[in-house]
């Protein structure tokens, strides 16, 4: 029965019972699955089929048939079962035929492989036999040649039937065979001998390493030159070899395009036993380069900075620029207030304690349209380096001196900075509105420091001003404009920008921010620059009003965003053409600075190291960590800390940085047992929690006075107390008695002060100290008393000392500990 008889395939109608089963998996996972349960049906054959059956079973008997099954249904089911059995037998026959075909194919392939291997083996044996035969022939020919040479005779001739002599052919054949053998042995290059077989690939018939095409070309070139009559030497290529301060041997060979072995050989000939991975100095490398006939080009690591060398501007390109004015003077003399009066702003109100602790940069436009760039520097003693930087980038210094306070220490320092920077000075005598103002005293005090004002026939302009009332401000601006006109300040705005970092800080939202005063050129958004050990790309430029600008020209102070780190205040900003150049310069500077710090901190000899350790034995150290809001403040605090201390105690700044106090700072402080000093910064949440857990003290300050005073007080606590002796009385020994069980007892008269039992005593004989100790007993009559007043007699016995004589003097004193402080 086939499948194409028009009947439907076997199916069970209404026999499926669908249902849901819930499956459970690991980790609490479940899944609902729909299943069908099929009922088992009993198939009963038709009655006609029962007669045809072998057993004659009553298949068609209705009593043996399941209920509800008709004859047609039973007939259809029987045919379906027979069709299924026929299909199974056909599939089994097909599978058997397929297995048989596969087995035959395997046998055939195995036979082919064995045949190939046998043929290969036979071929190899034939080649081997042939080679042995040829070798035997060669040996026989050689033996015959030797025999012929040993016994000279007529050459062998062959006689033809006509009795003609013909030369023998055998030697010629042997020679031809020998040439063929040599050719076979020599010509083993099968590069173009046909396809690569599997056997050759497996057995390595092609050999291991093949000659390259370049080697083949060189071989052909040599053969051609040899055929033309001799070898021609290649022309030597002379190269310019860049030679740094130190170079690896293999790199030197690479730059000369010479073999490493030849370079090592040359070094060994010069007495240096080195390998290709060792480093040699520049002088040795120069000798080797010259020996190989190349030219030496000495370079240095610092050559990376050649791209930012100073460019001389054409005078035709120069245009006028605004002057940069730095306001300097003593603390609280009114510098910022004076600048506020000029700018009509309130900067003092924003500074902690009313004193300037940052260097500020502002631009002011006067009534007549002149633009002035002002730098406001701190006047506190700790900010020396800030004032020095302000003097170095400025054109004019305005020296502010209070009329009621005259010249003070930071005023003198500002004068020295201005003289060192060789910039002109204008003296502004401030607080002229105060009743105690004495401007003439200021002028005469300035004479001591070689500052002669115009009123005293000098060349330094002086203006009397009042930041409170505004008196004299116009005259001050006129004096600045006149001085700027004399200086004829010019710059080229159409070139790469060069500027100086006035201040730098780490802003939480904006990252590293640098306040830069552009000195030459124009800085634009998108420029790539390098500043000190940092580099970056200008993301944004913000002027002193807080507005974003696209570019900043000469003498314009701007905040620059886009640095990869916080630069040092005072670093120079240079614009480069590519980011790779900027990164290379920054990496070189960072490496140089690290080497410099390492060299400064390292002791050159073991003796020096031991001497330093011995010197530090008696010195107590107060370790601290400093975090500030800007780089200049951190630098000023570190310098102030270095000045605190004496031979017994000193302050050691373990780490100083810019930005918020972090968990890393707390970890360092805990390991060192140091407090953290935060200046205008705060600790983040994780740092505060860690500090509370580990017991690390974090102190916050907004005025540098308070920070310096607290550290000084803490350092004073490390000083040992001073022992002070107070003499409280004297007694003279009148008589010496021997008392059993006590020893010698001195009968004394207190001549001055008071004698106390708890006090210390010294025994003087002829005004020389014989003994110093304590009293064992102090008695008046027979009673032990704590003290005896002047003019009274008493008995004294010394602790562990008996050598007392009449007329000796006893000095009675008390020791007092006095707390010391650092000045």
PDB file of C-alpha atoms in Angstrom, residues 69 162 267 370 681 755:
ATOM      1  CA  UNK A  69     -16.577   1.060  15.546  1.00  0.00           C
ATOM      2  CA  UNK A 162      87.087  -1.951 -40.925  1.00  0.00           C
ATOM      3  CA  UNK A 267      81.608  47.746  20.113  1.00  0.00           C
ATOM      4  CA  UNK A 370      40.837 103.397  27.720  1.00  0.00           C
ATOM      5  CA  UNK A 681      37.174  73.519  50.602  1.00  0.00           C
ATOM      6  CA  UNK A 755      62.929  75.579 104.049  1.00  0.00           C
TER       7      UNK A 755
END
